[in-house]
Amino acid sequence: MRTDARRHHDPQVRGFASDNYAGAHPEVLAALALANGGHQVAYGEDDYTGHLQRVMHSHFGATAEAFPVFNGTGANVVALQALTDRWGAVICAESAHINVDEGGAPERMGGLKLLTVPTPDGKLTPELIDRQAYGWDDEHRAMPQVVSITQNTELGTVYTPDDIRAICDHAHERGMKVHLDGARIANAAASLDVPMRTFTNTVGVDVLSFGGTKNGALFGEAVVVLNPDAVRAMKHLRKLSMQLASKMRFVSVQLEALLARDLWLRNARHANAMAQRLAEGVRAIDGVEILYPVQANAVFARLPHAVSERLQKRFRFYFWDEAAGDVRWMCAFDTGEDDVDAFLQALKEEMAR
């Protein structure tokens, strides 16, 4: 029985639930087609993965080494395993993705302990880190070995380079290493208007989880080792963690398409600009409160629960704290001005009911 592929969705529909809802950027799809055909050595010895290393050097320096993986959780788990001993712990914000959105994978699969700290805006500081940075000689407590920060944070806020330098200096002085979860690193760089190296290797970050999926890739992220002395057995841990792609060229070529020129930055700047447009419109609507500074591609707001429920029937988005009435609206590389304006009009109508 013949079953031809056909489209099962309306490509004009946009939502504000997640930048993961967006498809792949056309330039990324073109790169995938370019890499197809013929035979290339499997498991990362292909020409595309080799070239990706040189592209990463241009962004993160000559010592950077990229290990492509399937997804962001995999990148974080592999990176944190490479930075910790079996008795090690990772200090992170209570709101960190590794703590609340990865199904316990860092602890269950990575075999490490997360030591969380409440933060008002999603950002750690040296003072907040010190709430958990103690007890290295206490055999009854998991040993703090890593500080993990997210750039930009889960609350849409952005660390400045000076913020991250202070964290790195503080962590290193205490014998700890620093991991940066960069699922939306491009949005942070676009917001700060600086190269990514300015708030990573230049200020002391040891290992980076580099995000591609939220910024136009079909799938694929990478662990980028910035300080080779900070990690052990990366290639073995990637395989052990089920993150070694046999046809790795199709992950690497996507990251190359994003990074070789300025696609990563164009996509991120556009998503950020749409979030600013959305925030400006929301501020003009009585009864809707924006909760955090809008510094990247996320808008967090508080509004009546019933309004959100009605609005969700027209546009997809998620509650962030349903009990409080807090919601999160995300913009993506393909969010258009018309999409934002249509959402704002729907929000006005539902608030007026």
Tab-separated table of C-alpha atoms in Angstrom:
chain	number	residue	atom	x	y	z
A	1	MET	CA	0.000	0.000	0.000
A	2	ARG	CA	1.484	3.340	-1.067
A	3	THR	CA	1.653	6.069	1.585
A	4	ASP	CA	2.960	9.330	0.147
A	5	ALA	CA	4.259	11.919	2.592
A	6	ARG	CA	1.964	14.883	3.005
A	7	ARG	CA	1.789	17.966	5.166
A	8	HIS	CA	-0.141	17.484	8.387
A	9	HIS	CA	-0.045	21.016	9.727
A	10	ASP	CA	-0.734	24.606	8.723
A	11	PRO	CA	2.688	26.263	8.258
A	12	GLN	CA	1.134	29.684	8.862
A	13	VAL	CA	0.246	28.877	12.479
A	14	ARG	CA	2.512	30.438	15.080
A	15	GLY	CA	2.508	30.109	18.839
A	16	PHE	CA	4.429	31.552	21.763
A	17	ALA	CA	5.005	28.379	23.777
A	18	SER	CA	8.622	27.641	22.895
A	19	ASP	CA	11.330	28.440	20.383
A	20	ASN	CA	11.499	24.661	19.986
A	21	TYR	CA	8.141	24.818	18.215
A	22	ALA	CA	9.753	26.531	15.222
A	23	GLY	CA	10.955	24.495	12.289
A	24	ALA	CA	14.477	24.485	10.893
A	25	HIS	CA	15.849	27.554	9.145
A	26	PRO	CA	15.944	27.157	5.342
A	27	GLU	CA	19.716	27.734	5.315
A	28	VAL	CA	20.139	24.865	7.781
A	29	LEU	CA	17.971	22.590	5.647
A	30	ALA	CA	20.048	23.522	2.608
A	31	ALA	CA	23.209	22.621	4.514
A	32	LEU	CA	21.764	19.222	5.414
A	33	ALA	CA	21.076	18.548	1.744
A	34	LEU	CA	24.619	19.633	0.898
A	35	ALA	CA	26.060	17.131	3.382
A	36	ASN	CA	23.914	14.288	2.053
A	37	GLY	CA	25.004	11.827	-0.583
A	38	GLY	CA	28.059	9.647	-0.799
A	39	HIS	CA	29.901	8.119	2.111
A	40	GLN	CA	31.563	9.909	5.007
A	41	VAL	CA	33.366	8.298	7.920
A	42	ALA	CA	30.987	7.698	10.847
A	43	TYR	CA	31.175	8.769	14.504
A	44	GLY	CA	32.746	12.178	13.937
A	45	GLU	CA	35.674	11.488	11.644
A	46	ASP	CA	33.845	13.109	8.737
A	47	ASP	CA	34.876	16.282	6.921
A	48	TYR	CA	31.961	18.312	8.303
A	49	THR	CA	32.804	17.629	11.944
A	50	GLY	CA	36.428	18.423	11.184
A	51	HIS	CA	35.480	21.769	9.687
A	52	LEU	CA	33.156	22.497	12.598
A	53	GLN	CA	36.187	22.432	14.887
A	54	ARG	CA	37.788	25.234	12.897
A	55	VAL	CA	34.555	27.229	12.980
A	56	MET	CA	34.355	26.805	16.750
A	57	HIS	CA	37.948	28.069	17.037
A	58	SER	CA	36.901	31.294	15.348
A	59	HIS	CA	34.248	31.851	18.021
A	60	PHE	CA	35.832	30.385	21.144
A	61	GLY	CA	39.595	30.317	20.583
A	62	ALA	CA	42.183	27.826	19.381
A	63	THR	CA	41.894	25.472	22.358
A	64	ALA	CA	38.129	24.967	21.994
A	65	GLU	CA	37.012	21.470	21.037
A	66	ALA	CA	33.418	20.672	20.077
A	67	PHE	CA	31.703	17.353	20.755
A	68	PRO	CA	28.393	17.308	18.833
A	69	VAL	CA	25.486	15.601	20.598
A	70	PHE	CA	21.810	15.007	19.920
A	71	ASN	CA	20.135	17.382	22.378
A	72	GLY	CA	20.545	19.890	25.171
A	73	THR	CA	19.934	17.530	28.064
A	74	GLY	CA	22.542	15.201	26.625
A	75	ALA	CA	25.000	18.076	26.291
A	76	ASN	CA	24.506	19.101	29.917
A	77	VAL	CA	24.750	15.567	31.265
A	78	VAL	CA	27.927	14.808	29.300
A	79	ALA	CA	29.530	18.129	30.240
A	80	LEU	CA	28.750	17.833	33.939
A	81	GLN	CA	29.955	14.228	34.088
A	82	ALA	CA	33.256	15.302	32.535
A	83	LEU	CA	33.691	17.971	35.219
A	84	THR	CA	32.823	15.939	38.327
A	85	ASP	CA	33.928	12.915	40.287
A	86	ARG	CA	31.431	10.283	41.413
A	87	TRP	CA	31.177	12.064	44.754
A	88	GLY	CA	30.843	15.483	43.145
A	89	ALA	CA	28.083	18.074	43.206
A	90	VAL	CA	27.040	20.958	40.973
A	91	ILE	CA	25.841	24.297	42.333
A	92	CYS	CA	23.087	25.847	40.202
A	93	ALA	CA	20.126	28.182	40.406
A	94	GLU	CA	16.948	26.596	41.699
A	95	SER	CA	15.282	27.563	38.410
A	96	ALA	CA	18.064	26.033	36.276
A	97	HIS	CA	17.044	23.805	33.398
A	98	ILE	CA	19.277	21.027	34.723
A	99	ASN	CA	17.232	21.094	37.939
A	100	VAL	CA	13.629	21.533	36.819
A	101	ASP	CA	13.360	20.509	33.167
A	102	GLU	CA	15.589	17.522	32.528
A	103	GLY	CA	13.686	14.777	34.322
A	104	GLY	CA	16.431	14.283	36.884
A	105	ALA	CA	18.855	13.221	34.116
A	106	PRO	CA	21.936	15.012	35.511
A	107	GLU	CA	21.505	13.208	38.820
A	108	ARG	CA	20.152	9.864	37.615
A	109	MET	CA	22.226	9.479	34.456
A	110	GLY	CA	25.178	11.679	35.390
A	111	GLY	CA	25.566	10.285	38.880
A	112	LEU	CA	26.049	13.678	40.500
A	113	LYS	CA	24.259	15.846	43.053
A	114	LEU	CA	22.660	19.208	42.294
A	115	LEU	CA	22.947	21.828	45.037
A	116	THR	CA	20.367	24.495	44.245
A	117	VAL	CA	20.130	28.134	45.275
A	118	PRO	CA	17.009	30.341	45.047
A	119	THR	CA	17.594	33.396	42.863
A	120	PRO	CA	15.309	36.401	42.355
A	121	ASP	CA	16.076	36.729	38.645
A	122	GLY	CA	17.559	33.371	37.657
A	123	LYS	CA	21.142	34.607	38.037
A	124	LEU	CA	23.747	33.264	40.428
A	125	THR	CA	26.226	35.567	42.145
A	126	PRO	CA	29.364	34.776	44.176
A	127	GLU	CA	27.382	35.450	47.350
A	128	LEU	CA	24.590	33.074	46.313
A	129	ILE	CA	27.116	30.416	45.304
A	130	ASP	CA	28.573	30.537	48.812
A	131	ARG	CA	25.275	29.302	50.228
A	132	GLN	CA	26.235	25.881	48.874
A	133	ALA	CA	30.013	26.177	48.440
A	134	TYR	CA	31.210	24.508	51.618
A	135	GLY	CA	31.930	21.117	53.160
A	136	TRP	CA	34.614	19.885	50.778
A	137	ASP	CA	36.136	17.674	53.479
A	138	ASP	CA	32.801	16.486	54.874
A	139	GLU	CA	32.315	12.869	53.774
A	140	HIS	CA	28.613	13.165	54.655
A	141	ARG	CA	28.023	15.794	51.962
A	142	ALA	CA	28.399	15.708	48.205
A	143	MET	CA	31.487	17.721	47.286
A	144	PRO	CA	30.853	21.001	45.404
A	145	GLN	CA	33.017	20.762	42.285
A	146	VAL	CA	31.178	22.746	39.595
A	147	VAL	CA	29.128	25.920	39.288
A	148	SER	CA	26.618	25.744	36.434
A	149	ILE	CA	25.037	28.914	35.063
A	150	THR	CA	22.608	29.408	32.191
A	151	GLN	CA	23.059	32.137	29.568
A	152	ASN	CA	20.529	33.461	29.053
A	153	THR	CA	18.718	32.260	32.160
A	154	GLU	CA	15.442	30.364	32.353
A	155	LEU	CA	13.788	33.658	33.350
A	156	GLY	CA	15.023	35.429	30.224
A	157	THR	CA	17.646	37.500	32.026
A	158	VAL	CA	21.217	37.862	30.782
A	159	TYR	CA	24.532	37.750	32.639
A	160	THR	CA	26.998	40.471	31.671
A	161	PRO	CA	30.613	39.451	30.958
A	162	ASP	CA	31.593	41.014	34.291
A	163	ASP	CA	28.933	38.943	36.065
A	164	ILE	CA	30.366	35.738	34.640
A	165	ARG	CA	33.973	36.754	35.254
A	166	ALA	CA	33.139	37.311	38.929
A	167	ILE	CA	31.503	33.868	39.122
A	168	CYS	CA	34.425	32.163	37.391
A	169	ASP	CA	37.022	33.878	39.567
A	170	HIS	CA	35.054	33.006	42.684
A	171	ALA	CA	34.550	29.367	41.677
A	172	HIS	CA	38.147	28.834	40.583
A	173	GLU	CA	39.487	30.348	43.808
A	174	ARG	CA	37.541	27.638	45.638
A	175	GLY	CA	38.790	24.840	43.407
A	176	MET	CA	35.550	24.546	41.412
A	177	LYS	CA	34.999	24.605	37.655
A	178	VAL	CA	32.371	26.501	35.689
A	179	HIS	CA	29.874	25.094	33.198
A	180	LEU	CA	27.667	27.330	31.074
A	181	ASP	CA	24.380	25.985	29.732
A	182	GLY	CA	24.146	27.862	26.440
A	183	ALA	CA	20.871	26.553	25.063
A	184	ARG	CA	20.111	30.171	24.100
A	185	ILE	CA	23.661	31.518	24.035
A	186	ALA	CA	23.032	33.225	20.694
A	187	ASN	CA	20.163	35.251	22.165
A	188	ALA	CA	22.413	36.345	25.018
A	189	ALA	CA	25.191	37.441	22.651
A	190	ALA	CA	22.678	39.332	20.526
A	191	SER	CA	21.259	41.044	23.611
A	192	LEU	CA	24.711	42.050	24.875
A	193	ASP	CA	25.932	42.862	21.333
A	194	VAL	CA	29.246	41.118	21.973
A	195	PRO	CA	30.963	37.995	20.578
A	196	MET	CA	30.192	34.779	22.447
A	197	ARG	CA	33.819	34.463	23.555
A	198	THR	CA	33.416	37.691	25.561
A	199	PHE	CA	31.342	35.935	28.222
A	200	THR	CA	32.727	32.390	27.891
A	201	ASN	CA	36.401	31.503	27.448
A	202	THR	CA	37.604	35.101	27.842
A	203	VAL	CA	36.178	35.320	31.370
A	204	GLY	CA	37.025	31.801	32.524
A	205	VAL	CA	34.184	29.412	31.614
A	206	ASP	CA	35.600	25.883	31.425
A	207	VAL	CA	32.931	24.014	29.446
A	208	LEU	CA	29.952	25.174	27.418
A	209	SER	CA	26.790	23.434	26.264
A	210	PHE	CA	26.177	25.086	22.888
A	211	GLY	CA	22.572	25.257	21.722
A	212	GLY	CA	21.488	24.986	18.105
A	213	THR	CA	17.934	23.628	18.162
A	214	LYS	CA	16.308	26.720	19.656
A	215	ASN	CA	18.058	28.943	17.110
A	216	GLY	CA	17.145	27.317	13.811
A	217	ALA	CA	18.682	23.834	13.786
A	218	LEU	CA	16.613	20.739	13.112
A	219	PHE	CA	18.329	18.921	15.961
A	220	GLY	CA	21.749	18.902	17.562
A	221	GLU	CA	23.838	20.707	20.150
A	222	ALA	CA	27.470	20.442	21.193
A	223	VAL	CA	29.607	20.265	24.285
A	224	VAL	CA	32.398	22.790	23.734
A	225	VAL	CA	35.429	22.243	25.924
A	226	LEU	CA	37.105	25.604	26.471
A	227	ASN	CA	39.610	24.492	29.101
A	228	PRO	CA	41.038	21.069	28.188
A	229	ASP	CA	42.560	20.687	31.647
A	230	ALA	CA	39.111	20.824	33.267
A	231	VAL	CA	37.652	17.645	31.765
A	232	ARG	CA	38.362	13.957	31.448
A	233	ALA	CA	37.408	11.296	28.918
A	234	MET	CA	34.915	13.399	26.967
A	235	LYS	CA	34.650	11.060	23.997
A	236	HIS	CA	34.063	8.063	26.266
A	237	LEU	CA	31.431	9.882	28.310
A	238	ARG	CA	29.610	10.989	25.162
A	239	LYS	CA	29.318	7.380	24.006
A	240	LEU	CA	28.438	6.105	27.486
A	241	SER	CA	25.672	8.729	27.671
A	242	MET	CA	24.144	7.613	24.341
A	243	GLN	CA	24.990	10.944	22.689
A	244	LEU	CA	27.422	9.740	19.995
A	245	ALA	CA	25.793	10.153	16.579
A	246	SER	CA	26.910	7.645	13.967
A	247	LYS	CA	26.060	10.005	11.093
A	248	MET	CA	27.543	12.967	12.934
A	249	ARG	CA	28.003	15.001	9.765
A	250	PHE	CA	24.280	15.844	9.912
A	251	VAL	CA	24.651	17.398	13.354
A	252	SER	CA	27.914	19.159	12.570
A	253	VAL	CA	26.791	20.674	9.280
A	254	GLN	CA	23.825	22.324	10.995
A	255	LEU	CA	26.041	23.970	13.590
A	256	GLU	CA	28.431	24.980	10.828
A	257	ALA	CA	25.543	26.557	8.892
A	258	LEU	CA	24.605	28.588	11.948
A	259	LEU	CA	28.124	29.609	12.947
A	260	ALA	CA	30.250	29.864	9.805
A	261	ARG	CA	28.711	33.192	8.891
A	262	ASP	CA	26.155	35.209	10.839
A	263	LEU	CA	22.990	33.086	10.690
A	264	TRP	CA	23.175	32.365	14.432
A	265	LEU	CA	23.233	36.096	15.159
A	266	ARG	CA	20.578	37.076	12.631
A	267	ASN	CA	18.188	34.488	14.031
A	268	ALA	CA	18.822	35.501	17.628
A	269	ARG	CA	18.549	39.231	16.973
A	270	HIS	CA	15.228	38.723	15.236
A	271	ALA	CA	13.789	36.576	18.036
A	272	ASN	CA	14.938	39.122	20.618
A	273	ALA	CA	13.420	41.984	18.640
A	274	MET	CA	10.076	40.191	18.470
A	275	ALA	CA	10.147	39.721	22.240
A	276	GLN	CA	10.770	43.450	22.661
A	277	ARG	CA	7.855	44.211	20.349
A	278	LEU	CA	5.666	41.858	22.358
A	279	ALA	CA	6.745	43.381	25.672
A	280	GLU	CA	6.089	46.923	24.461
A	281	GLY	CA	2.591	45.937	23.434
A	282	VAL	CA	1.905	44.109	26.691
A	283	ARG	CA	2.975	47.109	28.787
A	284	ALA	CA	0.158	49.096	27.198
A	285	ILE	CA	-2.510	46.624	28.342
A	286	ASP	CA	-4.011	47.280	31.782
A	287	GLY	CA	-4.060	44.286	34.084
A	288	VAL	CA	-1.040	42.493	32.613
A	289	GLU	CA	2.258	42.646	34.521
A	290	ILE	CA	5.665	41.822	33.043
A	291	LEU	CA	7.623	39.965	35.726
A	292	TYR	CA	11.287	40.139	34.672
A	293	PRO	CA	13.426	42.360	32.448
A	294	VAL	CA	12.958	41.353	28.807
A	295	GLN	CA	16.566	40.896	27.728
A	296	ALA	CA	16.398	38.025	25.232
A	297	ASN	CA	13.526	36.233	23.487
A	298	ALA	CA	11.249	35.520	26.460
A	299	VAL	CA	8.466	37.523	28.084
A	300	PHE	CA	7.187	36.433	31.495
A	301	ALA	CA	3.867	37.928	32.526
A	302	ARG	CA	1.128	37.690	35.149
A	303	LEU	CA	-2.517	38.017	34.189
A	304	PRO	CA	-5.878	36.569	35.261
A	305	HIS	CA	-5.911	32.777	35.037
A	306	ALA	CA	-9.198	32.682	33.116
A	307	VAL	CA	-7.810	35.085	30.514
A	308	SER	CA	-4.790	32.852	29.957
A	309	GLU	CA	-6.989	29.793	29.547
A	310	ARG	CA	-9.102	31.520	26.899
A	311	LEU	CA	-6.037	32.905	25.168
A	312	GLN	CA	-4.431	29.449	25.048
A	313	LYS	CA	-7.290	28.308	22.824
A	314	ARG	CA	-6.129	30.868	20.255
A	315	PHE	CA	-2.334	30.704	20.699
A	316	ARG	CA	-0.172	28.031	22.281
A	317	PHE	CA	1.856	29.039	25.356
A	318	TYR	CA	2.608	27.616	28.786
A	319	PHE	CA	1.909	28.556	32.359
A	320	TRP	CA	5.142	29.134	34.261
A	321	ASP	CA	3.485	29.202	37.698
A	322	GLU	CA	-0.162	28.354	37.231
A	323	ALA	CA	-1.107	29.013	40.842
A	324	ALA	CA	0.204	32.572	40.598
A	325	GLY	CA	-1.121	33.146	37.087
A	326	ASP	CA	2.396	33.494	35.629
A	327	VAL	CA	2.928	32.630	31.981
A	328	ARG	CA	5.871	32.501	29.587
A	329	TRP	CA	5.735	33.755	25.999
A	330	MET	CA	8.638	32.809	23.734
A	331	CYS	CA	9.627	34.263	20.367
A	332	ALA	CA	11.570	32.325	17.737
A	333	PHE	CA	13.644	33.088	14.650
A	334	ASP	CA	10.502	32.765	12.510
A	335	THR	CA	8.150	34.829	14.702
A	336	GLY	CA	6.878	37.716	12.586
A	337	GLU	CA	5.631	41.174	13.444
A	338	ASP	CA	2.170	40.134	12.275
A	339	ASP	CA	2.278	37.161	14.652
A	340	VAL	CA	3.110	39.410	17.593
A	341	ASP	CA	0.461	41.954	16.656
A	342	ALA	CA	-2.192	39.251	16.257
A	343	PHE	CA	-1.328	37.865	19.678
A	344	LEU	CA	-1.487	41.308	21.273
A	345	GLN	CA	-4.885	41.934	19.706
A	346	ALA	CA	-6.155	38.603	21.028
A	347	LEU	CA	-4.776	39.424	24.482
A	348	LYS	CA	-6.569	42.792	24.465
A	349	GLU	CA	-9.824	41.143	23.449
A	350	GLU	CA	-9.606	38.476	26.141
A	351	MET	CA	-8.693	41.034	28.822
A	352	ALA	CA	-11.725	43.087	27.838
A	353	ARG	CA	-14.169	40.187	28.212
